[in-house]
PDB file of C-alpha atoms in Angstrom:
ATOM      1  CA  UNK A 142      35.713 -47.012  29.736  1.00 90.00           C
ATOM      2  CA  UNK A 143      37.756 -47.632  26.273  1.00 90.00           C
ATOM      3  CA  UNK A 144      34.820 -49.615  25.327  1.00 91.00           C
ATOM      4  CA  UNK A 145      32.282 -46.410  26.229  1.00 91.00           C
ATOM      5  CA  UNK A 146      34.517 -44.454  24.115  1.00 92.00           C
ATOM      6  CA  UNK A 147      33.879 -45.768  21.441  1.00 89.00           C
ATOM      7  CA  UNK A 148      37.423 -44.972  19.279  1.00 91.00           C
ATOM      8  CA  UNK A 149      39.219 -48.228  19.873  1.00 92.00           C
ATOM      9  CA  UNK A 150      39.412 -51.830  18.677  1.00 92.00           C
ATOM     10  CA  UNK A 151      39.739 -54.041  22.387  1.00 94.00           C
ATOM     11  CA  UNK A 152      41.135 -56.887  21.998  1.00 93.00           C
ATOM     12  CA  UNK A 153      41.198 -59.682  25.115  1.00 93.00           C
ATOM     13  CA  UNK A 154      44.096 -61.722  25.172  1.00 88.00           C
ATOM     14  CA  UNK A 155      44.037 -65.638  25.777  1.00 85.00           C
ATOM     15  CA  UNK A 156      44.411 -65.931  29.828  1.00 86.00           C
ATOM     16  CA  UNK A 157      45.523 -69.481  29.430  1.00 89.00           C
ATOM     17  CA  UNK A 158      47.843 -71.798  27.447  1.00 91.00           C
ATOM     18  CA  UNK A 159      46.357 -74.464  24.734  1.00 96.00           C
ATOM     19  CA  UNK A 160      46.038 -77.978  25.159  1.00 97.00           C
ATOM     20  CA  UNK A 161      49.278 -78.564  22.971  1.00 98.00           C
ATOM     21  CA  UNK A 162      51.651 -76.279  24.279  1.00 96.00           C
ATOM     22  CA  UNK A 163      50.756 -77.221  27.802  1.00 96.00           C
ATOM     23  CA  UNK A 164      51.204 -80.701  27.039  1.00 97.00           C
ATOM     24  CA  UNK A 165      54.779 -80.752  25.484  1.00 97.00           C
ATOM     25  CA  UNK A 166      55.407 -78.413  28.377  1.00 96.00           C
ATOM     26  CA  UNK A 167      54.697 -80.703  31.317  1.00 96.00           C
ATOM     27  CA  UNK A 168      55.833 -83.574  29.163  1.00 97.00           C
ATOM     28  CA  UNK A 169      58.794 -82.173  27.064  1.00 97.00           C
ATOM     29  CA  UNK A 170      58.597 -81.725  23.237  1.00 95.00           C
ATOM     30  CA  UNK A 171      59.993 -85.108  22.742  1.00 96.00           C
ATOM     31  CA  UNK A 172      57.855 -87.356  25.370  1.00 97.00           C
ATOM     32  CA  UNK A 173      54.683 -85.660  24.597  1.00 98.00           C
ATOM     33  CA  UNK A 174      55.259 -85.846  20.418  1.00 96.00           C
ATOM     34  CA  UNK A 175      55.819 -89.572  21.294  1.00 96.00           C
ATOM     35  CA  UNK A 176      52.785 -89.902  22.877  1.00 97.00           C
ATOM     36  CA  UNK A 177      50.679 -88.129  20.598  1.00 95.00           C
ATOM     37  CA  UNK A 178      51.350 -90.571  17.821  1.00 95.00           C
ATOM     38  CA  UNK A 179      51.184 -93.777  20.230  1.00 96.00           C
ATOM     39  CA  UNK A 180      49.226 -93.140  23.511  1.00 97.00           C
ATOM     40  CA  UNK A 181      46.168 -91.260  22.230  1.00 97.00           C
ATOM     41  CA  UNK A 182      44.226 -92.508  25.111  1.00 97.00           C
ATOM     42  CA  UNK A 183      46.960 -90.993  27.842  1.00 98.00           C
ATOM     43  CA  UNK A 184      46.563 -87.332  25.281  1.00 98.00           C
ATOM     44  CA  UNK A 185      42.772 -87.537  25.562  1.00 98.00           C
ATOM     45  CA  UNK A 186      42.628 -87.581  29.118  1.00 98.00           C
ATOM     46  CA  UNK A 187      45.200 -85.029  29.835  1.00 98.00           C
ATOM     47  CA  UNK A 188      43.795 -82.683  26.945  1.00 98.00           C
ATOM     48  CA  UNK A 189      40.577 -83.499  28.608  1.00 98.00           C
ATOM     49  CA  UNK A 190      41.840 -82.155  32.041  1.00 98.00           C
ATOM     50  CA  UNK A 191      43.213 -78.886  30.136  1.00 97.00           C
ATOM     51  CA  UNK A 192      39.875 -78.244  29.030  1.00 98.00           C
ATOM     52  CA  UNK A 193      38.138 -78.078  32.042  1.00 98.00           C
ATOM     53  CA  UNK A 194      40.614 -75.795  33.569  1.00 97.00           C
ATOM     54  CA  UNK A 195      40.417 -73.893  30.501  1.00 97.00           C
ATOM     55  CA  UNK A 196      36.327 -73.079  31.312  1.00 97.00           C
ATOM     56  CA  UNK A 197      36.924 -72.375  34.805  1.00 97.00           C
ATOM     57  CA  UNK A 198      39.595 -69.811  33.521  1.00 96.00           C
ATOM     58  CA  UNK A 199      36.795 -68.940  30.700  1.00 97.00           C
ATOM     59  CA  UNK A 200      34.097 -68.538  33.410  1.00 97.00           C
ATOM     60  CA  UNK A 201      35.776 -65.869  34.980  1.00 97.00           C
ATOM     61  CA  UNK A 202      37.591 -63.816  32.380  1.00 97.00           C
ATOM     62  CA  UNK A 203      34.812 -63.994  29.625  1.00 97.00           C
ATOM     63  CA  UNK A 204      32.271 -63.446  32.156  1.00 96.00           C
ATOM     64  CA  UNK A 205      33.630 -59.911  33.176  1.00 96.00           C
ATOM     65  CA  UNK A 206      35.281 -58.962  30.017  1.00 95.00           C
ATOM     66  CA  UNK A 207      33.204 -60.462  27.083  1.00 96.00           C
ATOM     67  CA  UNK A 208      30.718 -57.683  26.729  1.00 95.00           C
ATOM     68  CA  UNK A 209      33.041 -54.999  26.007  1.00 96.00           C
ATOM     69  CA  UNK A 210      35.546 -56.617  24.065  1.00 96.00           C
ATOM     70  CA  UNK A 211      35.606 -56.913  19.910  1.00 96.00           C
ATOM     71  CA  UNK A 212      38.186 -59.577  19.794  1.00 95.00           C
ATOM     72  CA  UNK A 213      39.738 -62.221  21.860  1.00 96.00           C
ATOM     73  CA  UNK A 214      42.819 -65.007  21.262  1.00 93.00           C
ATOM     74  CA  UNK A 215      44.143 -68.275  22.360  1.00 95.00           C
ATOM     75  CA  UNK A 216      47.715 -69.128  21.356  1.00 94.00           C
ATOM     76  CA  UNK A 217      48.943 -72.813  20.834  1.00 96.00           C
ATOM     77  CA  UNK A 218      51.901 -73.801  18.380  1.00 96.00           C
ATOM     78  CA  UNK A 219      51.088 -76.383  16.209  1.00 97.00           C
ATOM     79  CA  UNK A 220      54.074 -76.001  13.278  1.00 96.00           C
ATOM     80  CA  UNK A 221      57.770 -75.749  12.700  1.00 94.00           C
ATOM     81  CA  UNK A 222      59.331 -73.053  10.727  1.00 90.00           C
ATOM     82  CA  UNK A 223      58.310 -75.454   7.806  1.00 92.00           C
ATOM     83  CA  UNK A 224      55.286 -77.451   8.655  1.00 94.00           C
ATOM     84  CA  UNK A 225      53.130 -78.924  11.301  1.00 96.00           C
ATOM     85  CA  UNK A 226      54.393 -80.942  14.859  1.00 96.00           C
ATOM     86  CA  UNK A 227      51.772 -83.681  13.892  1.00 96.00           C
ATOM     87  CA  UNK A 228      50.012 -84.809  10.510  1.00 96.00           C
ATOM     88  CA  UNK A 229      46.742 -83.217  10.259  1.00 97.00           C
ATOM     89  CA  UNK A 230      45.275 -86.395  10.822  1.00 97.00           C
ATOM     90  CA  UNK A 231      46.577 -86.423  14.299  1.00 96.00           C
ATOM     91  CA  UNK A 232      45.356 -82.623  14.599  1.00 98.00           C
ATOM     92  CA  UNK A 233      41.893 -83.147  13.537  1.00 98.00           C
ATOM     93  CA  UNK A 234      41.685 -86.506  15.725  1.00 97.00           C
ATOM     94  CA  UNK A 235      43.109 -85.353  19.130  1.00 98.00           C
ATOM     95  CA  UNK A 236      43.721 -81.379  19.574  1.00 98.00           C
ATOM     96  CA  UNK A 237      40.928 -80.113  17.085  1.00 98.00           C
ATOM     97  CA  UNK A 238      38.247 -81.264  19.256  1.00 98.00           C
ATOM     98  CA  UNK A 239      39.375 -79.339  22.681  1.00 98.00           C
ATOM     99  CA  UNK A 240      40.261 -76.213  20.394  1.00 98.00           C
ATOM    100  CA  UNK A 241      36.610 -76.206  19.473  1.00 98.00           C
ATOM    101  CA  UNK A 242      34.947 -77.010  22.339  1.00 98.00           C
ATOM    102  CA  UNK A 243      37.345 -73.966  24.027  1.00 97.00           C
ATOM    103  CA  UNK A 244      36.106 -71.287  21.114  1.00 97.00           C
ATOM    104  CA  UNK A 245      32.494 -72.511  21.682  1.00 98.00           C
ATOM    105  CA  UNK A 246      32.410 -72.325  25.686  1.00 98.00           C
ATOM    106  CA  UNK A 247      34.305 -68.961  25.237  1.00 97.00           C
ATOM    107  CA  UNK A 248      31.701 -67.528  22.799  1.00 97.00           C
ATOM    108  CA  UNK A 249      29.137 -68.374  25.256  1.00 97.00           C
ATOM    109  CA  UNK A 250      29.898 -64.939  27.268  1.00 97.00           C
ATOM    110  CA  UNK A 251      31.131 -62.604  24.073  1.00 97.00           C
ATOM    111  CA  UNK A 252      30.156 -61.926  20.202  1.00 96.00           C
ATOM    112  CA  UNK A 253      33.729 -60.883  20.124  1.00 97.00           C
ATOM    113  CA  UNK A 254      35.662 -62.384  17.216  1.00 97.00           C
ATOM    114  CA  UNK A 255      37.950 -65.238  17.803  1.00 98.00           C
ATOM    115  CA  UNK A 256      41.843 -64.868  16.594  1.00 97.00           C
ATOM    116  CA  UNK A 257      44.070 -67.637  17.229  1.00 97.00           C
ATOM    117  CA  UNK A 258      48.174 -67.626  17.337  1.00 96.00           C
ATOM    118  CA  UNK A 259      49.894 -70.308  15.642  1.00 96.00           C
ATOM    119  CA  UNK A 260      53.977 -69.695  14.912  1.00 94.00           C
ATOM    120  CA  UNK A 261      54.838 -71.800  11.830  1.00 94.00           C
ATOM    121  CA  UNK A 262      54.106 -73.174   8.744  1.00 96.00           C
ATOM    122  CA  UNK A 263      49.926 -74.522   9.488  1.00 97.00           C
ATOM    123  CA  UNK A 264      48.960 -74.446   6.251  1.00 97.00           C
ATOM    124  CA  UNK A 265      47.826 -78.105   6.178  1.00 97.00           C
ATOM    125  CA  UNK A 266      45.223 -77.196   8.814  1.00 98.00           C
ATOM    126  CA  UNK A 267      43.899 -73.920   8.365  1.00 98.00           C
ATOM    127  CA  UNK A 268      40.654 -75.526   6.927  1.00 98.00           C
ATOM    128  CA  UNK A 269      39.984 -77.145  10.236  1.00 98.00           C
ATOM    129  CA  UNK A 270      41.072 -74.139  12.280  1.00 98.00           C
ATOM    130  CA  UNK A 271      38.680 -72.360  10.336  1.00 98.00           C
ATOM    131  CA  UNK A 272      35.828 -75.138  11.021  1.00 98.00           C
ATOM    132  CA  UNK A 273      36.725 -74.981  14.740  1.00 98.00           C
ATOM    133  CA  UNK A 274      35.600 -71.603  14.753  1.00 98.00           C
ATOM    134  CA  UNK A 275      39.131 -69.514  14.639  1.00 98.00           C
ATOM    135  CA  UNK A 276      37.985 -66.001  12.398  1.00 98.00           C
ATOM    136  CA  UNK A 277      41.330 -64.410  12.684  1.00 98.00           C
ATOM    137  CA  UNK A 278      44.583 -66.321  11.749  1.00 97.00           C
ATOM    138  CA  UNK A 279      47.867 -64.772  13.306  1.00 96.00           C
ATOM    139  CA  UNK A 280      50.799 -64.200  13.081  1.00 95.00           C
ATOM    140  CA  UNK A 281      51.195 -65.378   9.420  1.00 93.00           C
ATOM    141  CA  UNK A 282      54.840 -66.155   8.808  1.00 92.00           C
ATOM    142  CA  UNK A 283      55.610 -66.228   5.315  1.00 91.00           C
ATOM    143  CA  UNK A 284      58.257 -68.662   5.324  1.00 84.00           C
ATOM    144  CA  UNK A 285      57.008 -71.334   3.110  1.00 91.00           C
ATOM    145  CA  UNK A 286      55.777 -70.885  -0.333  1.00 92.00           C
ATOM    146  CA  UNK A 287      52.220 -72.398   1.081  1.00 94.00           C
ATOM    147  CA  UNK A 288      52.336 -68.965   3.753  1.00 94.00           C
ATOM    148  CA  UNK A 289      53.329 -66.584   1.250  1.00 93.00           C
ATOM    149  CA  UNK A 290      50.827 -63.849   1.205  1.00 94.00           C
ATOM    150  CA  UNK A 291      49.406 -64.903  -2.332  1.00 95.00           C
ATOM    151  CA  UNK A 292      49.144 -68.619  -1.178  1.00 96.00           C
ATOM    152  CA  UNK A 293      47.061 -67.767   1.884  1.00 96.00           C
ATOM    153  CA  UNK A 294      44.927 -64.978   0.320  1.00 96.00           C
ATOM    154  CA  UNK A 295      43.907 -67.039  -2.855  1.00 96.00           C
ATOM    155  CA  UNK A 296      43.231 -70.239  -0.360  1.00 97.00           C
ATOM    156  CA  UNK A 297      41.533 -68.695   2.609  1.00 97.00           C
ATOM    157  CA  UNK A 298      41.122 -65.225   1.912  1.00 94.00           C
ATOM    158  CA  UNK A 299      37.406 -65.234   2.087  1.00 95.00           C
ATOM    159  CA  UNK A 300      37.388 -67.578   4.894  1.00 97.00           C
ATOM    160  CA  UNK A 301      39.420 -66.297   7.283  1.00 98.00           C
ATOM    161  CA  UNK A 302      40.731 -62.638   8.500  1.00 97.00           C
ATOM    162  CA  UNK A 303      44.925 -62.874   8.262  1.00 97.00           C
ATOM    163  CA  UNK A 304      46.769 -60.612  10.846  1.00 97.00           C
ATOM    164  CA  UNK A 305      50.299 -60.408  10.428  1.00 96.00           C
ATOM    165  CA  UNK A 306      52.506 -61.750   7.264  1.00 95.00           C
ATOM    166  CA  UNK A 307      55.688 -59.018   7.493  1.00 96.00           C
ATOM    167  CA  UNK A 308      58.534 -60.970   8.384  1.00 95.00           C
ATOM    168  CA  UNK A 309      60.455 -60.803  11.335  1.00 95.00           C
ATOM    169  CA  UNK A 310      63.615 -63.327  10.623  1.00 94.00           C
ATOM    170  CA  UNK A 311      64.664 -61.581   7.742  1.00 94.00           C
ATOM    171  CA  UNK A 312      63.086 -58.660   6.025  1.00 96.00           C
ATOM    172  CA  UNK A 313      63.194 -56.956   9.372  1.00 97.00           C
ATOM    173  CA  UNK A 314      66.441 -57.178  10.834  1.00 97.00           C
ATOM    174  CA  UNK A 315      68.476 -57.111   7.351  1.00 97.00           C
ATOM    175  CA  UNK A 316      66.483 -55.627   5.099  1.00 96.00           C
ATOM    176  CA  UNK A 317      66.390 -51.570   3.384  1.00 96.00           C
ATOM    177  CA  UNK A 318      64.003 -49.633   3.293  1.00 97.00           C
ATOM    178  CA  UNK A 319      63.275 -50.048  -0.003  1.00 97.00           C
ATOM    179  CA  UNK A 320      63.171 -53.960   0.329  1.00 97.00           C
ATOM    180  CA  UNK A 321      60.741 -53.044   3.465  1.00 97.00           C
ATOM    181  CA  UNK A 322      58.348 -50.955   1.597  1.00 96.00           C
ATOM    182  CA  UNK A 323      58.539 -53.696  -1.430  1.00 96.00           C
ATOM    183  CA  UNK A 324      57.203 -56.147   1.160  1.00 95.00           C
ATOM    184  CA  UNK A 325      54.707 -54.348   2.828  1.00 96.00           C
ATOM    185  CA  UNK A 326      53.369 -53.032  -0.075  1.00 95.00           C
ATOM    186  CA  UNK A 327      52.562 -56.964  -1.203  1.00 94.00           C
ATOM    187  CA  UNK A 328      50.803 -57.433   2.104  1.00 94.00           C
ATOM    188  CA  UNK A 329      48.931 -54.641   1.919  1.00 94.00           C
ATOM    189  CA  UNK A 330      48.186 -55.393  -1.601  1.00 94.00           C
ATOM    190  CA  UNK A 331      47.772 -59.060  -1.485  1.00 95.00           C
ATOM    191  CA  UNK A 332      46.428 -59.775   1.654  1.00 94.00           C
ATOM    192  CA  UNK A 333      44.130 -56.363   2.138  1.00 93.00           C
ATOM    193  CA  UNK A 334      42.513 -57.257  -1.337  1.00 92.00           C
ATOM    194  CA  UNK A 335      38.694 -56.890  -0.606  1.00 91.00           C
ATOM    195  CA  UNK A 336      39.470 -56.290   3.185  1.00 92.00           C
ATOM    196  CA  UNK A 337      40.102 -59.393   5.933  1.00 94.00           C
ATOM    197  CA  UNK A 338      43.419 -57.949   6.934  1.00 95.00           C
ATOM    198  CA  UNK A 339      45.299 -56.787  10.311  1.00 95.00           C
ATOM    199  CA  UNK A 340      48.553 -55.278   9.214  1.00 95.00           C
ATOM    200  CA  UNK A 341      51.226 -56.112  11.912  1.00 96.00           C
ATOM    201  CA  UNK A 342      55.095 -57.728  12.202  1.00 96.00           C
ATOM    202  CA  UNK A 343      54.960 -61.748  11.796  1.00 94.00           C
ATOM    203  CA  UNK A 344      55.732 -61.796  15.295  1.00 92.00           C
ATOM    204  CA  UNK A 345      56.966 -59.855  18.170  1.00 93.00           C
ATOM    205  CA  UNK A 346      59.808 -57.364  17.230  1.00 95.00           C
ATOM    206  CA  UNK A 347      63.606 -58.337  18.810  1.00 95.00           C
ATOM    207  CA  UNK A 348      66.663 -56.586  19.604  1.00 96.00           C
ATOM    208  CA  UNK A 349      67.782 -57.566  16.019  1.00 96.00           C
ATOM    209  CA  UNK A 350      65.411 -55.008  14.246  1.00 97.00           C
ATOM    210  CA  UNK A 351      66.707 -51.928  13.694  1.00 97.00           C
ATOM    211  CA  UNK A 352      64.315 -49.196  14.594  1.00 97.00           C
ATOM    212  CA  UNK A 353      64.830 -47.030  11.998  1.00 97.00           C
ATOM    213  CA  UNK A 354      63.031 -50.497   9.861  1.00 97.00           C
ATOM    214  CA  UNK A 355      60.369 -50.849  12.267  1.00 97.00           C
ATOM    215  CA  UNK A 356      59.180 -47.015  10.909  1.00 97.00           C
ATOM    216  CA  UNK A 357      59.948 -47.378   7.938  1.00 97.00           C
ATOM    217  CA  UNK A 358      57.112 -50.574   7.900  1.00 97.00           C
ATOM    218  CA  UNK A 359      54.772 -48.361   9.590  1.00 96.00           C
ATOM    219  CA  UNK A 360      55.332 -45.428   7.096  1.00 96.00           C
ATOM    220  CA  UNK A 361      54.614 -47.720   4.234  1.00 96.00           C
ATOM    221  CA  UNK A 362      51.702 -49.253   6.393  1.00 95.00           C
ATOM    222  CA  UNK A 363      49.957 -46.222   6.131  1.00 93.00           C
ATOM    223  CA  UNK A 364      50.824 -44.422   2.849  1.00 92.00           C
ATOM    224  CA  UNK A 365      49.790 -48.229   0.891  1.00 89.00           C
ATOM    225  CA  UNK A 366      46.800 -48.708   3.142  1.00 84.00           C
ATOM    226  CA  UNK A 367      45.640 -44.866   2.529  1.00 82.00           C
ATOM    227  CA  UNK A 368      46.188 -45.682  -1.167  1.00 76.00           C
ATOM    228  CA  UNK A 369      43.410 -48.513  -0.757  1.00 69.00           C
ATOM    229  CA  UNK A 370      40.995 -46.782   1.285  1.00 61.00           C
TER     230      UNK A 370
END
């Protein structure tokens, strides 16, 4: 029906975990980072296993929803507030692979556009996100002078469609809202420069926002993104 309609942008979220996440998960964070720098054979297999739950999951979501859907996620930390869990070696050796293989086997049932969720600083490895197929980069957390909005736009910017980049530890909770329209003004301006943007929060919005700050973002949202169209 909302697809029918014609007015909205639907977006599918990711039904099931990535092969990272899940594997610090059933391992804990310190076990599985272990093994991902010494047991690559034991991460292989059990990344291997992910996957093919991953396309049954695929099989059956995709296969109802991909028709009517314009973009669709999967969601898999791979950084700290300042950089990545692993060297990008170890990312393009052993997770970069099943990442691929996942956007491939999901694009078999949808044209939709492919967005995926990484927390953290993943500079270092947004050129093989990109070459796994990822077209939309979220939530961009501009922590890091490599994530800043300039740094990513000037880098990637015709590579890759950035959703997010207004800051959620900081700017949000503390800031005015002249400090808020200062920084979404540079999003809108930096990152919206020739299109490829999603305006949105860096990541969800807590407690600690007031929400007198989360209108005033949206009020500058639209009076600096009216100003560009």
């Amino acid at each position: 029906r909302l697809h029918d309609a014609g007015e909205y942008v639907i977006c599918a979220e990711h039904p099931v975990y990535g092969v990272f996440e899940l594997g610090c998960w059933l391992c804990g964070f310190e076990d599985f980072l272990t093994r991902l720098m010494l047991e690559p054979e034991f991460v292989h297999k059990l990344f291997g296993r992910i996957l093919d739950y991953q396309k049954k999951v695929i099989d059956a979501y995709y296969g109802a929803l991909g028709p009517y859907i314009h973009y669709t996620s999967s969601g898999d930390d791979f950084a700290m507030q300042t950089n990545l869990f692993m060297t990008p070696a170890n990312f393009r050796e052993l997770i970069k692979p099943y990442l691929a293989e996942r956007i491939a086997y999901t694009k078999r049932y949808t044209n939709a556009q492919f967005l995926h969720h990484s927390c953290g600083n993943v500079y270092g490895i947004i050129p093989d996100l990109i070459d796994a197929g990822v077209e939309i980069l979220n939530p961009i957390q501009p922590v890091t002078p490599e994530m800043s909005p300039r740094s990513l736009k000037d880098a990637f910017g015709d590579k890759v469609v950035l959703h997010g980049g207004i800051d959620t530890q900081h700017l949000l909770p503390d800031g005015t809202r002249q400090s808020i329209e200062e920084g979404v003004h540079e999003a809108v301006e930096v990152l919206g420069e020739g299109g490829g943007y999603i305006f949105a929060a860096a990541h969800n919005i807590q407690e600690d926002v007031p929400p007198e700050n989360v209108v005033y973002m949206f009020q500058a949202a639209r009076r600096f993104g009216e100003k560009r169209a």
